[in-house]
Coordinates of C-alpha atoms and ligand atoms in Angstrom, one line a residue:
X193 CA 47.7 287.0 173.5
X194 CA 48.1 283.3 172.2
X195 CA 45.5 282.3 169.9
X196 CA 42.9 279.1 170.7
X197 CA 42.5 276.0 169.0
X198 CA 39.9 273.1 169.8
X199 CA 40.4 269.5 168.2
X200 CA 38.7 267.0 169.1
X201 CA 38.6 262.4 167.7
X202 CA 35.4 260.3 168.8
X203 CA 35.7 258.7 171.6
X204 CA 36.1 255.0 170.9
X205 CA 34.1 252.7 172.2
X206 CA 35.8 250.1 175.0
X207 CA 33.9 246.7 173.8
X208 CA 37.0 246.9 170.9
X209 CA 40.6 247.1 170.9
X210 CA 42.1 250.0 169.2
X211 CA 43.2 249.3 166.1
X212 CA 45.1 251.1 163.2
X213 CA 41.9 253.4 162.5
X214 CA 41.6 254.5 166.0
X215 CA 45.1 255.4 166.0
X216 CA 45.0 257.2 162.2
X217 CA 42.1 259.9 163.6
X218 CA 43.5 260.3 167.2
X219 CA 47.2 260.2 165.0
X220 CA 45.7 263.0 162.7
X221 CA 44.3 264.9 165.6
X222 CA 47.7 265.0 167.4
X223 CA 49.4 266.2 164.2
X224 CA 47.5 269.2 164.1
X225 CA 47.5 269.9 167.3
X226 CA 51.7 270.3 167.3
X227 CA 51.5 272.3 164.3
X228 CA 49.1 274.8 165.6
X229 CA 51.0 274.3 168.6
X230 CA 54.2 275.2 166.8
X231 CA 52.5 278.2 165.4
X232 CA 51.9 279.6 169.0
X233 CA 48.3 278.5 169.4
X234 CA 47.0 277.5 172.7
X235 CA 45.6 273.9 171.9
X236 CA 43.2 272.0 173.6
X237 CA 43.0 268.4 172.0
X238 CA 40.1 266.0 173.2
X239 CA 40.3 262.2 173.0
X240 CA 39.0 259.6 175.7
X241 CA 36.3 256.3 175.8
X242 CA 32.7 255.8 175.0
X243 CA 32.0 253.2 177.6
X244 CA 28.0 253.6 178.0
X245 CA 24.9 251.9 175.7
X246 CA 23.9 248.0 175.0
X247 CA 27.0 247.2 172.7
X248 CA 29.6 247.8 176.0
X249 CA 27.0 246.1 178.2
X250 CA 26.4 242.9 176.2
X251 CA 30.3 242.7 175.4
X252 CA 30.6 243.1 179.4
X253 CA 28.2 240.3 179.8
X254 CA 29.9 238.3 177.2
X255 CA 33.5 238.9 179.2
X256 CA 31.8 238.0 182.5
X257 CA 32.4 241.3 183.5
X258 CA 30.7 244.6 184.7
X259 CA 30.8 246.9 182.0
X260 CA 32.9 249.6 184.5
X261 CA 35.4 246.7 184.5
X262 CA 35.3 246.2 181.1
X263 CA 35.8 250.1 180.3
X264 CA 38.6 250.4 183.0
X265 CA 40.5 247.6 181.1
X266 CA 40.4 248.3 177.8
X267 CA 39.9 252.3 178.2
X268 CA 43.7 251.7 179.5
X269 CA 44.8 250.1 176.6
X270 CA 43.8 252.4 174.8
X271 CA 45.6 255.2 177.2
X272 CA 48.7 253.0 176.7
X273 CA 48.8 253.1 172.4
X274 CA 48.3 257.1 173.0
X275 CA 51.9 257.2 174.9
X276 CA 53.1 255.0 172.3
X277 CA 52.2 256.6 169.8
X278 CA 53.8 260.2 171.0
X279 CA 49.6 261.6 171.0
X280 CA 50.2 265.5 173.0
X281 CA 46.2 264.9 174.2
X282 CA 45.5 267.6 176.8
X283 CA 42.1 265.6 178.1
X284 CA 40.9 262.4 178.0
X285 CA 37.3 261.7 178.5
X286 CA 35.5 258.9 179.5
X287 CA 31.6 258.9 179.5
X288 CA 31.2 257.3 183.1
X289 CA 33.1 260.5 184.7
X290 CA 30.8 262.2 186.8
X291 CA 31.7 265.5 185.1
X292 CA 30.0 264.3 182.0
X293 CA 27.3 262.5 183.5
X294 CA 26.6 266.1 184.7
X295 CA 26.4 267.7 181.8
X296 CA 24.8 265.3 180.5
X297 CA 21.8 265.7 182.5
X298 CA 22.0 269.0 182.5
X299 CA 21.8 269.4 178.9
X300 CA 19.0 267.0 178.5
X301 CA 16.7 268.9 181.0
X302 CA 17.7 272.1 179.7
X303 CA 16.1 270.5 176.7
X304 CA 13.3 268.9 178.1
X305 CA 12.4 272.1 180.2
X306 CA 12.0 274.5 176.7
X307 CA 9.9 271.5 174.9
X308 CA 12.3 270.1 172.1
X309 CA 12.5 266.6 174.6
X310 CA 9.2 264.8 175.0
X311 CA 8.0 261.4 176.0
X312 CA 6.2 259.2 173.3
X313 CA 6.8 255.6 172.0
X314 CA 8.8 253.9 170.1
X315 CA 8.2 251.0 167.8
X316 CA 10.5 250.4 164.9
X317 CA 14.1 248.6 164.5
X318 CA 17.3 249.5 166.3
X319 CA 20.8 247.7 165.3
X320 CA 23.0 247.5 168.4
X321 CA 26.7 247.4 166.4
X322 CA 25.7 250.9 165.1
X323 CA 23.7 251.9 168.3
X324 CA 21.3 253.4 165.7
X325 CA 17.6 253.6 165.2
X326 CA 16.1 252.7 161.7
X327 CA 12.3 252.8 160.4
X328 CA 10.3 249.9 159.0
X329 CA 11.3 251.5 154.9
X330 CA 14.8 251.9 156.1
X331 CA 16.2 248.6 156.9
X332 CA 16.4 245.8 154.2
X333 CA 15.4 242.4 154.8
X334 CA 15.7 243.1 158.3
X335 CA 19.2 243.8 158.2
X336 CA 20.7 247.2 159.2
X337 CA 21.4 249.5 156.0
X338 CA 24.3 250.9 157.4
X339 CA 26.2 247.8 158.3
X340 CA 24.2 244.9 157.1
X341 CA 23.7 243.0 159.9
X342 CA 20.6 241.8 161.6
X343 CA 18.9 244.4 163.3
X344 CA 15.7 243.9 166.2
X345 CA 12.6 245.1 166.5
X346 CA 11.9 247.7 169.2
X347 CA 8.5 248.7 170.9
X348 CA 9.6 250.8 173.9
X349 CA 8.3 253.9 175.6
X350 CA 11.1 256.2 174.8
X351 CA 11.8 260.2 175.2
X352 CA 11.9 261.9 171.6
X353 CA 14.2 264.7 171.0
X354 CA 12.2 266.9 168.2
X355 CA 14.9 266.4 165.1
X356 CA 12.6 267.5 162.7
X357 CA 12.0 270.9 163.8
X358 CA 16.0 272.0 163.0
X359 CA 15.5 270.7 159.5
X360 CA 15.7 273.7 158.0
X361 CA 17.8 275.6 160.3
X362 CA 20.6 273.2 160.2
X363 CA 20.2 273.7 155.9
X364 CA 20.6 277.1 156.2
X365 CA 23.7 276.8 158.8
X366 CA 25.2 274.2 156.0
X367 CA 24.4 276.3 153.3
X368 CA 25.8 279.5 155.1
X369 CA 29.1 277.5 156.2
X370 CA 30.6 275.8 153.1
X371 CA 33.4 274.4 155.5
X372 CA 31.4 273.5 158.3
X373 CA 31.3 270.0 156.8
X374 CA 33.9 268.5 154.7
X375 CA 35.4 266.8 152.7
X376 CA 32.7 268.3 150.1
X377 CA 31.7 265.5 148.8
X378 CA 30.8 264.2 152.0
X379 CA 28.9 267.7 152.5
X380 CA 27.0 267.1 149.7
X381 CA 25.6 263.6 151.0
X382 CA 24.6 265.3 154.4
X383 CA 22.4 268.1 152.6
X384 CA 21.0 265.4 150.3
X385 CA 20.3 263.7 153.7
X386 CA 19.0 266.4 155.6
X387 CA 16.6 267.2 152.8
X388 CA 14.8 264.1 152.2
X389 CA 13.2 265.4 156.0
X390 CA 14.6 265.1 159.4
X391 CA 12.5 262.8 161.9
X392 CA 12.4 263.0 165.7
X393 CA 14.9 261.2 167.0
X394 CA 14.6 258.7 170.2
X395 CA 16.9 259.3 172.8
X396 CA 16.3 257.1 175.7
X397 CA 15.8 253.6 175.8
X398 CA 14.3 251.5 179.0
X399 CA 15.4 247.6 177.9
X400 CA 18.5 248.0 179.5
X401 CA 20.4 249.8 182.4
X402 CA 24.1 250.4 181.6
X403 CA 23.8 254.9 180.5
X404 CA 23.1 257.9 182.2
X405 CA 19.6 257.7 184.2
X406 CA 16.6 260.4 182.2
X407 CA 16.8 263.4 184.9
X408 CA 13.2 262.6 186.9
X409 CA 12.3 259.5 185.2
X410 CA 15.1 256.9 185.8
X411 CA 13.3 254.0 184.0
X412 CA 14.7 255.5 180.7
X413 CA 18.7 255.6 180.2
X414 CA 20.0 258.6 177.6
X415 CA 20.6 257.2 174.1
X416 CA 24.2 256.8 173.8
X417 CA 24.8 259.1 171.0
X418 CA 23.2 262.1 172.5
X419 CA 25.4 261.1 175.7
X420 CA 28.7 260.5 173.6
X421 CA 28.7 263.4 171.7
X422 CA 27.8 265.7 174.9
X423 CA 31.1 264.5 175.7
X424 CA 32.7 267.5 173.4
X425 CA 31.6 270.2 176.1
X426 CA 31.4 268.3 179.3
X427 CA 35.2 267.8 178.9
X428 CA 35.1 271.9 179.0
X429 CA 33.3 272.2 181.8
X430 CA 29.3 272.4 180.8
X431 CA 27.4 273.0 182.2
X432 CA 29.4 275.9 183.1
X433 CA 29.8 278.0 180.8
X434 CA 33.2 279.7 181.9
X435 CA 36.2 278.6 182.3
X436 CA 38.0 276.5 179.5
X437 CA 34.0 276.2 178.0
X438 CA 34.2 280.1 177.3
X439 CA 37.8 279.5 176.1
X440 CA 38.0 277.0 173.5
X441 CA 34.3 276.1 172.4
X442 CA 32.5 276.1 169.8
X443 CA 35.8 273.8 168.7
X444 CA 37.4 274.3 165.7
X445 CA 37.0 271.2 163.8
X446 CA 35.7 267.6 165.2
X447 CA 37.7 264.8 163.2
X448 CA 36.1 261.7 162.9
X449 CA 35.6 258.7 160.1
X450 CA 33.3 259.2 157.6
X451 CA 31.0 256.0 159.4
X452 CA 29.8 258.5 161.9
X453 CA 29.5 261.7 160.0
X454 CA 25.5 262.0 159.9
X455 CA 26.0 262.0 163.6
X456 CA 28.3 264.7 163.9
X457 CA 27.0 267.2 161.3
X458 CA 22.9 266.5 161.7
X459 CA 22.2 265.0 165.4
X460 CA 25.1 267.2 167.3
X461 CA 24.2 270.5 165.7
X462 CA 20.8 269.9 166.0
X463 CA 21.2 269.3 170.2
X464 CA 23.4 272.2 170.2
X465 CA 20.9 274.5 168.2
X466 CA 18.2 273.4 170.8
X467 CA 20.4 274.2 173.9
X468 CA 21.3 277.0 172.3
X469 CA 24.9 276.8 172.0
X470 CA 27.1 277.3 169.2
X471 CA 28.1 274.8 167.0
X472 CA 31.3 273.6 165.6
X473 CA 33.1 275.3 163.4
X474 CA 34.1 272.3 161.2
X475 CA 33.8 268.2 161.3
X476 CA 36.3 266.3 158.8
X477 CA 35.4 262.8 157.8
X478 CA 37.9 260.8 156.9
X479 CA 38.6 258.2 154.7
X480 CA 38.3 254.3 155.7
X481 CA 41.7 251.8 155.7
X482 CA 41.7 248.7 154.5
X483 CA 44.0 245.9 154.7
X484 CA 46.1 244.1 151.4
X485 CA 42.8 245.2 149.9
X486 CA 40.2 244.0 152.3
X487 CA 37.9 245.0 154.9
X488 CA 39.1 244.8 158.3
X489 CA 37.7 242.3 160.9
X490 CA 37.5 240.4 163.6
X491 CA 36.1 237.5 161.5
X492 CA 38.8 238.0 158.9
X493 CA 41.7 238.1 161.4
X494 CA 43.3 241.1 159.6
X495 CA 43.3 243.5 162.0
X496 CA 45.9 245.8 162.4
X497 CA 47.7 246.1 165.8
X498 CA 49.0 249.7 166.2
X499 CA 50.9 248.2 168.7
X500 CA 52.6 245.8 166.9
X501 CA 53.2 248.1 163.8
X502 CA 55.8 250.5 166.3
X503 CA 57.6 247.8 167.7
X504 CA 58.5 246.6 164.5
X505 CA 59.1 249.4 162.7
X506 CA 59.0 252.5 164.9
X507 CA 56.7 255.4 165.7
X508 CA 57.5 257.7 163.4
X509 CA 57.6 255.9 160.1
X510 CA 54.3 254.8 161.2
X511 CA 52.8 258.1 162.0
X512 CA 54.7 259.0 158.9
X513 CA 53.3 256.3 157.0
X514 CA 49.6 256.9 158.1
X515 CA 49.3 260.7 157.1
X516 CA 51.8 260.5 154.0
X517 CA 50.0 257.0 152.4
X518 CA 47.1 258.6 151.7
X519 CA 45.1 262.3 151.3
X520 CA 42.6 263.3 154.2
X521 CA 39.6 262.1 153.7
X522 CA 40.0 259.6 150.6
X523 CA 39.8 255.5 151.9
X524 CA 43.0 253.9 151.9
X525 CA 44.6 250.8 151.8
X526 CA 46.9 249.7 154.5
X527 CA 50.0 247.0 153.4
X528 CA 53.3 245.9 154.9
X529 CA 54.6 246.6 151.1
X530 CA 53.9 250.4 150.6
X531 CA 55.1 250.9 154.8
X532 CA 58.4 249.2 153.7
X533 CA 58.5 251.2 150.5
X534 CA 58.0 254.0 152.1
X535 CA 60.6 253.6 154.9
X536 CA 63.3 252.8 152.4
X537 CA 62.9 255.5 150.0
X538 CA 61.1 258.5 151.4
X539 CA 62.9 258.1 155.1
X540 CA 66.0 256.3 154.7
X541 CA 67.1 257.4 151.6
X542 CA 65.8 261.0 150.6
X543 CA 65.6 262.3 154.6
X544 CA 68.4 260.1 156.1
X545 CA 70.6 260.3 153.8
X546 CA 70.4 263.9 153.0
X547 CA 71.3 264.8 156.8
X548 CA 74.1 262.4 157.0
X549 CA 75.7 263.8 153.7
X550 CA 75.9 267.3 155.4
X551 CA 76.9 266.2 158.4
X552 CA 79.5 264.3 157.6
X553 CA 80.9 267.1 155.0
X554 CA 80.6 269.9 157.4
X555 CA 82.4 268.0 160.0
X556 CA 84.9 267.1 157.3
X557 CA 85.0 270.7 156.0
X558 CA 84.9 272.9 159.0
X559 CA 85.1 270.8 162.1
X560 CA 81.5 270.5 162.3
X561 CA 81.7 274.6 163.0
X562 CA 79.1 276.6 161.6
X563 CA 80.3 279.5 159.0
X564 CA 78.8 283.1 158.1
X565 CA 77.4 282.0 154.5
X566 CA 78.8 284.7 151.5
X567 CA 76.3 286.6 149.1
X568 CA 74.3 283.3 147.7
X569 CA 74.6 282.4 144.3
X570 CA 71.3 281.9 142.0
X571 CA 71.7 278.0 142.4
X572 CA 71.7 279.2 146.3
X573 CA 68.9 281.8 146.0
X574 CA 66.6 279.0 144.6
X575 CA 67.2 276.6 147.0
X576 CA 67.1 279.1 149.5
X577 CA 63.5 280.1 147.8
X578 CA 62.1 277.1 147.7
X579 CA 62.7 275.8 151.7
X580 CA 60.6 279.6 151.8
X581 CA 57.8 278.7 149.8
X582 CA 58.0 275.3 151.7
X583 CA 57.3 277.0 155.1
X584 CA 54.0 278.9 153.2
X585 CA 52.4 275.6 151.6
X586 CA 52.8 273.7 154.5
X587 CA 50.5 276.4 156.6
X588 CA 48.0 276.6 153.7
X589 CA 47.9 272.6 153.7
X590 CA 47.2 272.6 156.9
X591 CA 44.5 274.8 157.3
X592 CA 42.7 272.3 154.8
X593 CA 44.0 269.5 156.7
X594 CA 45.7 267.7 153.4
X595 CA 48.5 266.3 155.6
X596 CA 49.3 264.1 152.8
X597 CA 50.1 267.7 151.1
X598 CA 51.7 269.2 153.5
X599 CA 54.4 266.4 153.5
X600 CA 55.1 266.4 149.9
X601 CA 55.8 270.1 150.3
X602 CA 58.7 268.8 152.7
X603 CA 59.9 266.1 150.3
X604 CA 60.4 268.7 147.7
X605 CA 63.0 270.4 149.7
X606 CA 64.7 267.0 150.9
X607 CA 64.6 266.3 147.3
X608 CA 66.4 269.7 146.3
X609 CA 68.6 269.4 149.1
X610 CA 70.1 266.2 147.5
X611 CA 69.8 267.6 143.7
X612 CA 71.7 271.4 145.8
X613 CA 74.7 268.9 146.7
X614 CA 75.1 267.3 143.6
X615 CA 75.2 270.3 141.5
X616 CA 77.0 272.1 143.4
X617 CA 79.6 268.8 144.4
X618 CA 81.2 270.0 147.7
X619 CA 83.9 267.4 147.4
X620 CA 85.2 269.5 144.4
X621 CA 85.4 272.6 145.9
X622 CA 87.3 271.3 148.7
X623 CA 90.1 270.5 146.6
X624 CA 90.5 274.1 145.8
X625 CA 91.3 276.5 148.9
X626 CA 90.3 279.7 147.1
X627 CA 86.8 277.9 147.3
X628 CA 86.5 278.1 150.8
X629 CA 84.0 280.9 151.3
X630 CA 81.7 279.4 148.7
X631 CA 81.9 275.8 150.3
X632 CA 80.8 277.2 153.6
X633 CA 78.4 278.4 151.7
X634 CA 77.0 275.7 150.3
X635 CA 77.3 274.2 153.9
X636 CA 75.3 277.0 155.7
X637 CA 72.3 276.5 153.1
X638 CA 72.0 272.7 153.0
X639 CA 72.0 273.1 156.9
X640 CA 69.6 276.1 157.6
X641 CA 67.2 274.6 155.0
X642 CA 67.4 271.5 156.8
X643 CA 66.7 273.0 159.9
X644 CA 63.6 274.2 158.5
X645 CA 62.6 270.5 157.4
X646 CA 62.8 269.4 160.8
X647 CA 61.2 272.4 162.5
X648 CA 58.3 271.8 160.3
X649 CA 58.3 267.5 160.9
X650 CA 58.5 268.2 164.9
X651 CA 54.7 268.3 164.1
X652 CA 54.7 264.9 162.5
X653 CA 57.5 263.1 163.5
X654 CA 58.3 264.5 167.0
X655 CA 60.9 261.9 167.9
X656 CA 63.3 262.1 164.4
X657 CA 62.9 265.8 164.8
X658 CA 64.4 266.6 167.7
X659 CA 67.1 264.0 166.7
X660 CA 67.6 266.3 163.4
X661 CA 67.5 269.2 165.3
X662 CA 70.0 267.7 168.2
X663 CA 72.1 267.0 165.6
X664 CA 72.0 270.4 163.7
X665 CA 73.0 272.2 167.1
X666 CA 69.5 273.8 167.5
X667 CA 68.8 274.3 171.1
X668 CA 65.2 274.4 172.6
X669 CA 62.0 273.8 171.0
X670 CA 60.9 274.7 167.4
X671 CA 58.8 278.0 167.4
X672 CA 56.8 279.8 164.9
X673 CA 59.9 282.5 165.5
X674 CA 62.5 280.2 164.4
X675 CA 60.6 280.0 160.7
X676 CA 62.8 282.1 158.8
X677 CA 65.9 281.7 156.8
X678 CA 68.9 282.7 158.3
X679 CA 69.1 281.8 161.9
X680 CA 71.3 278.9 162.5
X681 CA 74.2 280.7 163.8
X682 CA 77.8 281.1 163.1
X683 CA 80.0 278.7 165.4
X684 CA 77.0 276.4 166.0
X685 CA 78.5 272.8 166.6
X686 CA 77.0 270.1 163.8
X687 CA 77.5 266.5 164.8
X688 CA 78.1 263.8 162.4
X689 CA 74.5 261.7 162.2
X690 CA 73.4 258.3 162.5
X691 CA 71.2 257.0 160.0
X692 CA 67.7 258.2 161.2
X693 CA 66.1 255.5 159.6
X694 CA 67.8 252.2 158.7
X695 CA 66.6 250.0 155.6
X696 CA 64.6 247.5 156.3
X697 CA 65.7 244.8 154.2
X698 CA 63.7 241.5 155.6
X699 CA 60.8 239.9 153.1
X700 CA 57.6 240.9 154.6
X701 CA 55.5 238.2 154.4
Ligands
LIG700 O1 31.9 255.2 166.6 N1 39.6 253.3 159.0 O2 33.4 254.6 168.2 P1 34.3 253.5 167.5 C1 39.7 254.5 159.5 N2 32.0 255.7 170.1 N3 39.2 254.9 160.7 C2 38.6 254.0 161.4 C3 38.4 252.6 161.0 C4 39.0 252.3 159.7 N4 39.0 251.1 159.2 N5 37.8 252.0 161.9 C5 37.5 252.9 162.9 C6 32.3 255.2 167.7 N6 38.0 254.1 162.6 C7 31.6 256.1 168.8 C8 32.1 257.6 168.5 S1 32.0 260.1 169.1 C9 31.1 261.2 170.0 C10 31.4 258.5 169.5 C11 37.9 255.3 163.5 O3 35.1 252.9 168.6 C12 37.1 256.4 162.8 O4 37.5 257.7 163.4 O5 33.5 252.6 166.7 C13 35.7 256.1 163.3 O6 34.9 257.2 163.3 C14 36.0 255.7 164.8 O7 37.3 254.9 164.7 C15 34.9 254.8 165.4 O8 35.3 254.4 166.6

């Protein structure tokens, strides 16, 4: 029976254009969804559009179009970067389905019908960009704390979802799940959060019209958050509570940025404690890009075009790039410099070159034929060791989702590879026929450890993988049961390789 795995990214909102963030979660998301994969899990990975609440409708307004226009446009643009980009989602959401305006509702009156959902009125500051509700000691100078930008002043009747009354419930669940939220220092913020007292949250607004109608009183739309992050189970089915619902939730880990965090580890779990379902197991905030150093935006013009970034330099150095560049969870800093360097020296030179080498000596050697290796030597046995230990840190990386890790680990063993063929100098030993057994040898382990290298990449660069593995004569699909040493097989047919990655030479400007 084949294990379960739910991963899930926000879903973005459609009044934007994805940009290099967007695709570094949803990026991050499909890389652990092929590794689990890989390891015979049964994945269900969760990405789609936000395309409710007063930010789509006044960028609608702005566009001279409805905001189901507006979301049918760019939600497709954003459909289109996913096939670029090679993302294996198996669902993609969007708010305005009926199968989540269903659960929606249904969630909210289940709420509403045990007390925790209650009508009262609100009067204090909201800021639109953030969709997020602030008191009078919260904002500063009448800007948003959050984001800094102006925020307005709200006097509404509004439903109120009773927050406070999880306070310490949702402690106790952080305190009793050191992973639930991490990184840890991000933990930490959330409990200091949580502990400086939890208010009632409003979650319905009347001034505008463009959200799920309040089940019996349709003056009041649902607060977008509460209907966004509903979004997580109505993709599963809720409100019924079989099917792929019973299968994959409560989901394994929610990735998101750390700008959204306090929603996903105090509102969510606090809605799903009061509908009584269970929460999830784990939500990872990551880090924040910037660009040459700076913010990005609009205003500065310095956004970064996925789109742009793969036709110029391919998808897989860019989802290489993205995940190797920087550790999950830290802020990074996006430049065309360090993508170059990058290109050059980790893919062209240390991977490329290290299966063009073999290649090209086996087919030299041997006729690009496969041979039964002899009893390996201690310089063998190492090697042969380490590709081992490679396959072990990679599935402990993983677990903790240090990608950036789990790619180093991988680099070690190209790096011995090309450090195994200069000690032991093929070239020489086919000068000498007595050699023979040890040069096929030698041949056998730079290939099988390659083999391994590319099994384990298939999760992060799907494309040069297969390539590697084409080239390597490996027929079908990496498995977890092709992880061991030792089963490239005698009489397999290698083929001499192109350079996977070329060097980019050109100035970047
Ligand atoms: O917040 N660096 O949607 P959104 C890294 N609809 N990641 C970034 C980034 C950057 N500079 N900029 C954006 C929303 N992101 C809500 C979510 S979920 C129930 C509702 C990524 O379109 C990051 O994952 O503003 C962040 O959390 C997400 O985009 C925000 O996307």
């Amino acid at each position: 029976m084949s294990r379960t795995f739910y991963v899930t990214t926000p879903i973005y909102y459609v009044n934007d254009v994805p940009h290099i963030g967007h695709a570094y979660t949803t990026l991050a998301a499909d890389v652990l969804t092929r590794y689990k994969r890989l390891m015979g899990h049964e994945v269900f990975f969760l990405t789609g559009t936000d395309e409710h609440g007063q930010k789509v409708e006044k960028a609608a307004n702005a566009a001279g179009e409805t905001p189901l226009e507006l979301a049918d446009r760019v939600m497709k643009r954003f459909q289109a970067l996913w096939e670029k980009l090679d993302i294996s989602y198996s669902d993609f959401i969007r708010t305005t389905q009926e199968r989540h305006k269903r659960g929606v509702s249904h969630i909210f009156s289940k709420i509403m019908e045990q007390g925790d959902i209650y009508l009262g009125e609100y009067e204090d500051w909201y800021c639109t960009p953030c969709e997020t509700f602030w008191t009078e000691t919260q904002v500063i100078d009448n800007k948003c704390p959050d984001c800094n930008r102006p925020v307005e002043k709200l006097k509404e009747e509004s439903y109120f979802f009773r927050m406070s009354k999880y306070q310490e419930a949702l402690l106790a669940h952080i305190e009793a799940n050191p992973d639930f939220i991490q990184p840890k220092s991000k933990r930490n913020e959330i409990v200091s959060f949580v502990k400086e007292g939890l208010r009632d949250l409003s979650v319905s607004r009347t001034s505008f019209t463009w959200g799920i109608p309040v089940p019996g009183n349709e003056k009041h739309v649902i607060y977008v958050w509460f209907d966004a992050l509903t979004n997580y189970i109505t993709a599963l089915g809720y409100p019924d509570e079989a099917g792929d619902f019973a299968r994959f939730w409560p989901a394994d880990v929610h990735l998101i940025g750390k700008d959204i965090l306090r929603f996903h580890a105090v509102y969510w779990p606090t809605f799903l404690m009061a509908a009584g379902l269970p929460l999830p197991k784990k939500v990872f905030a990551h880090g924040w890009w910037t660009v040459e150093g700076q913010k990005m935006s609009k205003s500065l013009q310095n956004v970064v075009e996925p789109n742009m970034l793969i036709d110029r330099y391919g998808v897989d150095a860019v989802r290489y790039f993205l995940l190797r560049e920087v550790p999950f969870g830290l802020d990074g800093d996006f430049s065309h410099a360090a993508l170059v360097h990058r290109i050059n020296s980790d893919l062209a030179n240390d991977l490329g070159n290290l299966l063009n080498r073999s290649t090209a000596m086996i087919n030299k050697y041997f006729d690009g034929l496969v041979q039964t290796p002899e009893e390996l030597t201690e310089t063998d046995s190492a090697y042969r060791a380490k590709t081992e230990e490679m396959v072990r840190q990679v599935e402990a990386f993983m677990e903790e989702l240090a990608f950036s890790k789990a790619l180093q680990a991988i680099w070690e063993v190209v790096s011995a590879g090309n450090k195994y063929i200069d000690e032991t100098a093929p070239w020489t030993l086919a000068k000498d026929p007595s050699q023979k057994g040890r040069l096929a040898t030698v041949m056998y382990c730079l290939l099988e450890s390659q083999r391994l290298v590319y099994f384990l990449l298939s999760a992060f660069m799907p494309r040069t993988a297969a390539k590697g593995l084409a080239y390597l004569g490996w027929e079908g699909a990496p498995a977890a049961d092709g992880l061991s040493w030792g089963m490239l097989r005698e009489g397999t047919r290698i083929t001499k390789a192109e350079p996977l990655f070329p060097r980019i030479e050109d100035k970047i400007e």
